[in-house]
Amino acid sequence: MVSMYNQLQFQSSQEIIEQHTTLVKRIAHHLLARLPSNVVLEDLIQAGMVGLLEAAKKYDASKGASFETYAGIRIRGSIIDEVRRGDWTPRSVHRNGRRVSEAIQTIESRTGRDAQDGEVAAELDISVSEYHALLKDSAESRLFSFDKLTGPQDEGPGETIASNSPNPSDEFEEKDFMKAIAREIQGLPEREKLVLSLYYDEELNLKEIGKVLGVSESRVSQIHSQAALRLRGRLKEWR
């Protein structure tokens, strides 16, 4: 009886995987457009398949989410985790990113308003062009920073959907964190807020956003990076 049940369960999972392989490929292609040229599509698809397998094993329909929604979260999360593990970003870029975030926070604490490019550059004792170069260097490493801010730090993405025994205090803290993120996003400069909305809500890539805003893809990347670094500074108390 047990072996028959396991066989049926295996067949069901196999069918689910076959039916949703296209979803894995679609998500992998979408994320590839946000990554450096040295990232290989096949690696993303392979990581996405791992996420799909996990989704097939852990999906619980009683939690209310459709399988497609849950699987999409797990696939995306698995790919992002794989990219982070491969971390192509030099330590100097991470270090400079922290410097920028701290400079923005210092200026905004002092002035009570959004820090401007020239002010951040002056705080760092560099030229505006050098500041923009720092943003460009950190841009690729920051493409997933918003996901990292909003996703669980220890669990896989979407794990809270499937959890059978959630920790009430963790859920309460997560809700407060999400409210803080939403509040801080609303307080971003309009252009940064628009870029985040187009990137995460509308799922446009940087090139597409550039066409909407009438600026270069490189400039969109800088704006995205600056928005992420500004959020990191404003959400420092949560880290």
Short mmCIF file of C-alpha atoms in Angstrom, two decimals:
data_model
loop_
_atom_site.label_atom_id
_atom_site.label_comp_id
_atom_site.label_asym_id
_atom_site.label_seq_id
_atom_site.Cartn_x
_atom_site.Cartn_y
_atom_site.Cartn_z
CA MET A 1 0.00 0.00 0.00
CA VAL A 2 2.78 2.44 0.95
CA SER A 3 4.79 1.70 -2.20
CA MET A 4 1.68 2.22 -4.35
CA TYR A 5 1.08 5.57 -2.65
CA ASN A 6 4.70 6.62 -3.21
CA GLN A 7 4.45 5.61 -6.87
CA LEU A 8 1.29 7.69 -7.34
CA GLN A 9 2.94 10.60 -5.55
CA PHE A 10 6.01 10.29 -7.79
CA GLN A 11 3.86 10.17 -10.92
CA SER A 12 1.93 13.21 -9.76
CA SER A 13 5.16 15.14 -9.18
CA GLN A 14 6.49 14.08 -12.56
CA GLU A 15 3.32 15.32 -14.24
CA ILE A 16 3.54 18.62 -12.39
CA ILE A 17 7.16 19.07 -13.44
CA GLU A 18 6.38 18.30 -17.08
CA GLN A 19 3.47 20.74 -17.05
CA HIS A 20 5.49 23.58 -15.53
CA THR A 21 8.87 23.31 -17.24
CA THR A 22 7.83 26.22 -19.46
CA LEU A 23 7.27 28.32 -16.31
CA VAL A 24 10.84 27.59 -15.20
CA LYS A 25 12.25 28.63 -18.57
CA ARG A 26 10.15 31.80 -18.66
CA ILE A 27 11.31 32.91 -15.21
CA ALA A 28 14.93 32.02 -16.02
CA HIS A 29 14.84 34.07 -19.23
CA HIS A 30 13.28 37.01 -17.40
CA LEU A 31 15.93 36.99 -14.67
CA LEU A 32 18.75 36.50 -17.18
CA ALA A 33 17.97 39.93 -18.64
CA ARG A 34 18.86 41.40 -15.22
CA LEU A 35 22.19 39.63 -14.83
CA PRO A 36 25.75 40.04 -16.13
CA SER A 37 26.65 38.43 -19.46
CA ASN A 38 28.78 35.75 -17.79
CA VAL A 39 25.70 34.12 -16.22
CA VAL A 40 24.63 31.04 -18.20
CA LEU A 41 20.93 30.47 -18.93
CA GLU A 42 21.22 26.70 -18.49
CA ASP A 43 22.49 27.22 -14.93
CA LEU A 44 19.45 29.35 -14.12
CA ILE A 45 17.08 26.78 -15.60
CA GLN A 46 18.74 24.01 -13.60
CA ALA A 47 18.39 26.02 -10.39
CA GLY A 48 14.78 26.77 -11.30
CA MET A 49 14.04 23.09 -11.76
CA VAL A 50 15.29 22.49 -8.22
CA GLY A 51 12.80 25.11 -7.04
CA LEU A 52 10.01 23.43 -9.01
CA LEU A 53 10.85 20.06 -7.46
CA GLU A 54 10.75 21.61 -3.99
CA ALA A 55 7.42 23.24 -4.81
CA ALA A 56 5.97 19.90 -5.95
CA LYS A 57 7.05 18.30 -2.68
CA LYS A 58 5.99 21.06 -0.28
CA TYR A 59 2.90 22.60 -1.86
CA ASP A 60 -0.09 22.68 0.47
CA ALA A 61 -3.33 23.67 -1.23
CA SER A 62 -4.98 24.38 2.13
CA LYS A 63 -2.76 27.47 2.50
CA GLY A 64 -4.79 29.22 -0.20
CA ALA A 65 -2.15 29.92 -2.85
CA SER A 66 -2.45 28.26 -6.28
CA PHE A 67 0.32 25.88 -7.27
CA GLU A 68 1.39 28.20 -10.09
CA THR A 69 1.78 31.10 -7.67
CA TYR A 70 3.65 29.02 -5.10
CA ALA A 71 5.86 27.34 -7.72
CA GLY A 72 6.72 30.71 -9.26
CA ILE A 73 7.93 31.96 -5.88
CA ARG A 74 10.01 28.83 -5.26
CA ILE A 75 11.48 28.81 -8.78
CA ARG A 76 12.44 32.47 -8.64
CA GLY A 77 13.84 32.07 -5.14
CA SER A 78 15.90 29.03 -6.10
CA ILE A 79 17.43 30.88 -9.06
CA ILE A 80 18.19 33.97 -6.95
CA ASP A 81 19.78 31.83 -4.24
CA GLU A 82 21.98 30.15 -6.84
CA VAL A 83 23.09 33.51 -8.23
CA ARG A 84 23.91 34.78 -4.75
CA ARG A 85 25.93 31.67 -3.96
CA GLY A 86 27.98 32.34 -7.09
CA ASP A 87 28.46 35.99 -5.98
CA TRP A 88 30.51 37.48 -8.83
CA THR A 89 30.81 40.83 -7.06
CA PRO A 90 34.24 41.89 -5.74
CA ARG A 91 34.43 42.73 -2.04
CA SER A 92 35.38 46.29 -2.91
CA VAL A 93 32.01 46.76 -4.60
CA HIS A 94 30.16 45.56 -1.49
CA ARG A 95 32.32 47.84 0.63
CA ASN A 96 31.66 50.87 -1.56
CA GLY A 97 27.96 50.05 -1.55
CA ARG A 98 27.94 50.20 2.24
CA ARG A 99 29.80 53.52 2.12
CA VAL A 100 27.19 55.00 -0.22
CA SER A 101 24.31 53.69 1.92
CA GLU A 102 25.86 55.15 5.06
CA ALA A 103 26.53 58.49 3.35
CA ILE A 104 22.92 58.73 2.18
CA GLN A 105 21.66 57.91 5.67
CA THR A 106 23.96 60.52 7.25
CA ILE A 107 22.80 63.26 4.88
CA GLU A 108 19.13 62.45 5.26
CA SER A 109 19.40 62.31 9.04
CA ARG A 110 21.11 65.70 8.99
CA THR A 111 18.85 67.45 6.49
CA GLY A 112 15.52 65.64 6.90
CA ARG A 113 15.10 65.24 3.12
CA ASP A 114 16.23 63.02 0.25
CA ALA A 115 19.99 63.10 -0.32
CA GLN A 116 20.98 64.45 -3.74
CA ASP A 117 23.76 63.04 -5.92
CA GLY A 118 26.06 66.03 -5.36
CA GLU A 119 25.58 65.84 -1.60
CA VAL A 120 26.39 62.14 -1.47
CA ALA A 121 29.48 62.70 -3.60
CA ALA A 122 30.61 65.51 -1.28
CA GLU A 123 30.01 63.34 1.79
CA LEU A 124 32.20 60.65 0.23
CA ASP A 125 34.75 63.30 -0.80
CA ILE A 126 34.59 62.29 -4.47
CA SER A 127 33.30 63.90 -7.65
CA VAL A 128 29.75 63.33 -8.92
CA SER A 129 31.13 61.36 -11.87
CA GLU A 130 33.08 59.14 -9.47
CA TYR A 131 29.91 58.67 -7.42
CA HIS A 132 28.00 57.61 -10.54
CA ALA A 133 30.83 55.17 -11.30
CA LEU A 134 30.35 53.62 -7.83
CA LEU A 135 26.65 53.23 -8.54
CA LYS A 136 27.43 51.62 -11.88
CA ASP A 137 29.86 49.18 -10.26
CA SER A 138 27.36 48.18 -7.60
CA ALA A 139 24.33 48.11 -9.91
CA GLU A 140 24.58 44.47 -10.97
CA SER A 141 25.15 43.30 -7.42
CA ARG A 142 22.10 45.29 -6.33
CA LEU A 143 19.64 43.93 -8.86
CA PHE A 144 18.49 41.37 -6.32
CA SER A 145 18.93 43.51 -3.24
CA PHE A 146 15.23 44.36 -3.04
CA ASP A 147 14.39 40.64 -3.16
CA LYS A 148 16.85 40.12 -0.34
CA LEU A 149 15.29 42.90 1.70
CA THR A 150 11.77 41.53 1.27
CA GLY A 151 12.48 37.79 1.35
CA PRO A 152 13.02 35.57 4.42
CA GLN A 153 16.65 35.50 5.42
CA ASP A 154 16.90 31.91 6.61
CA GLU A 155 14.05 30.17 4.83
CA GLY A 156 13.66 29.62 1.13
CA PRO A 157 11.46 32.12 -0.74
CA GLY A 158 7.80 31.30 -0.25
CA GLU A 159 8.52 29.02 2.70
CA THR A 160 6.06 30.89 4.89
CA ILE A 161 3.27 29.92 2.49
CA ALA A 162 3.90 26.23 3.07
CA SER A 163 4.89 26.28 6.72
CA ASN A 164 2.71 24.00 8.85
CA SER A 165 3.79 25.50 12.17
CA PRO A 166 4.56 29.21 11.71
CA ASN A 167 6.11 31.14 14.57
CA PRO A 168 3.59 33.87 15.51
CA SER A 169 6.31 36.30 16.63
CA ASP A 170 8.24 35.79 13.38
CA GLU A 171 5.09 36.38 11.34
CA PHE A 172 4.33 39.54 13.32
CA GLU A 173 7.86 40.85 12.81
CA GLU A 174 7.75 39.99 9.09
CA LYS A 175 4.48 41.91 8.68
CA ASP A 176 5.98 44.93 10.47
CA PHE A 177 9.06 44.70 8.25
CA MET A 178 6.94 44.61 5.10
CA LYS A 179 4.99 47.65 6.31
CA ALA A 180 8.29 49.45 6.93
CA ILE A 181 9.51 48.61 3.42
CA ALA A 182 6.25 49.81 1.85
CA ARG A 183 6.43 53.04 3.86
CA GLU A 184 10.04 53.71 2.88
CA ILE A 185 9.40 52.95 -0.78
CA GLN A 186 6.59 55.51 -0.79
CA GLY A 187 9.08 58.01 0.63
CA LEU A 188 11.65 57.50 -2.14
CA PRO A 189 12.25 60.18 -4.78
CA GLU A 190 9.65 59.84 -7.54
CA ARG A 191 12.03 58.56 -10.21
CA GLU A 192 13.52 55.89 -7.93
CA LYS A 193 10.03 54.81 -6.86
CA LEU A 194 8.96 54.59 -10.51
CA VAL A 195 11.98 52.48 -11.46
CA LEU A 196 11.27 50.02 -8.63
CA SER A 197 7.61 49.84 -9.63
CA LEU A 198 8.40 49.18 -13.29
CA TYR A 199 11.12 46.67 -12.38
CA TYR A 200 9.33 44.65 -9.68
CA ASP A 201 5.62 45.22 -10.29
CA GLU A 202 5.54 45.52 -14.07
CA GLU A 203 8.59 43.21 -14.45
CA LEU A 204 10.23 45.32 -17.13
CA ASN A 205 13.97 44.89 -17.66
CA LEU A 206 16.39 47.81 -17.46
CA LYS A 207 16.41 48.43 -21.19
CA GLU A 208 12.61 48.59 -21.30
CA ILE A 209 12.51 50.95 -18.33
CA GLY A 210 15.06 53.17 -20.06
CA LYS A 211 12.72 53.51 -23.04
CA VAL A 212 9.83 54.46 -20.75
CA LEU A 213 11.89 57.10 -18.94
CA GLY A 214 13.81 58.27 -22.00
CA VAL A 215 17.21 57.56 -20.43
CA SER A 216 19.98 55.04 -21.04
CA GLU A 217 19.94 51.52 -19.61
CA SER A 218 23.06 52.44 -17.65
CA ARG A 219 21.27 55.38 -16.03
CA VAL A 220 18.31 53.17 -15.06
CA SER A 221 20.77 50.77 -13.48
CA GLN A 222 22.26 53.63 -11.46
CA ILE A 223 18.83 54.80 -10.31
CA HIS A 224 17.92 51.26 -9.27
CA SER A 225 21.17 50.88 -7.38
CA GLN A 226 20.74 54.22 -5.61
CA ALA A 227 17.15 53.33 -4.63
CA ALA A 228 18.32 50.01 -3.15
CA LEU A 229 21.17 51.67 -1.26
CA ARG A 230 18.86 54.39 0.02
CA LEU A 231 16.41 51.73 1.27
CA ARG A 232 19.22 49.83 2.97
CA GLY A 233 20.18 52.96 4.86
CA ARG A 234 16.61 53.74 5.87
CA LEU A 235 15.94 50.15 6.94
CA LYS A 236 19.20 49.81 8.87
CA GLU A 237 17.39 49.18 12.16
CA TRP A 238 15.87 45.99 10.72
CA ARG A 239 19.19 44.34 9.82
#
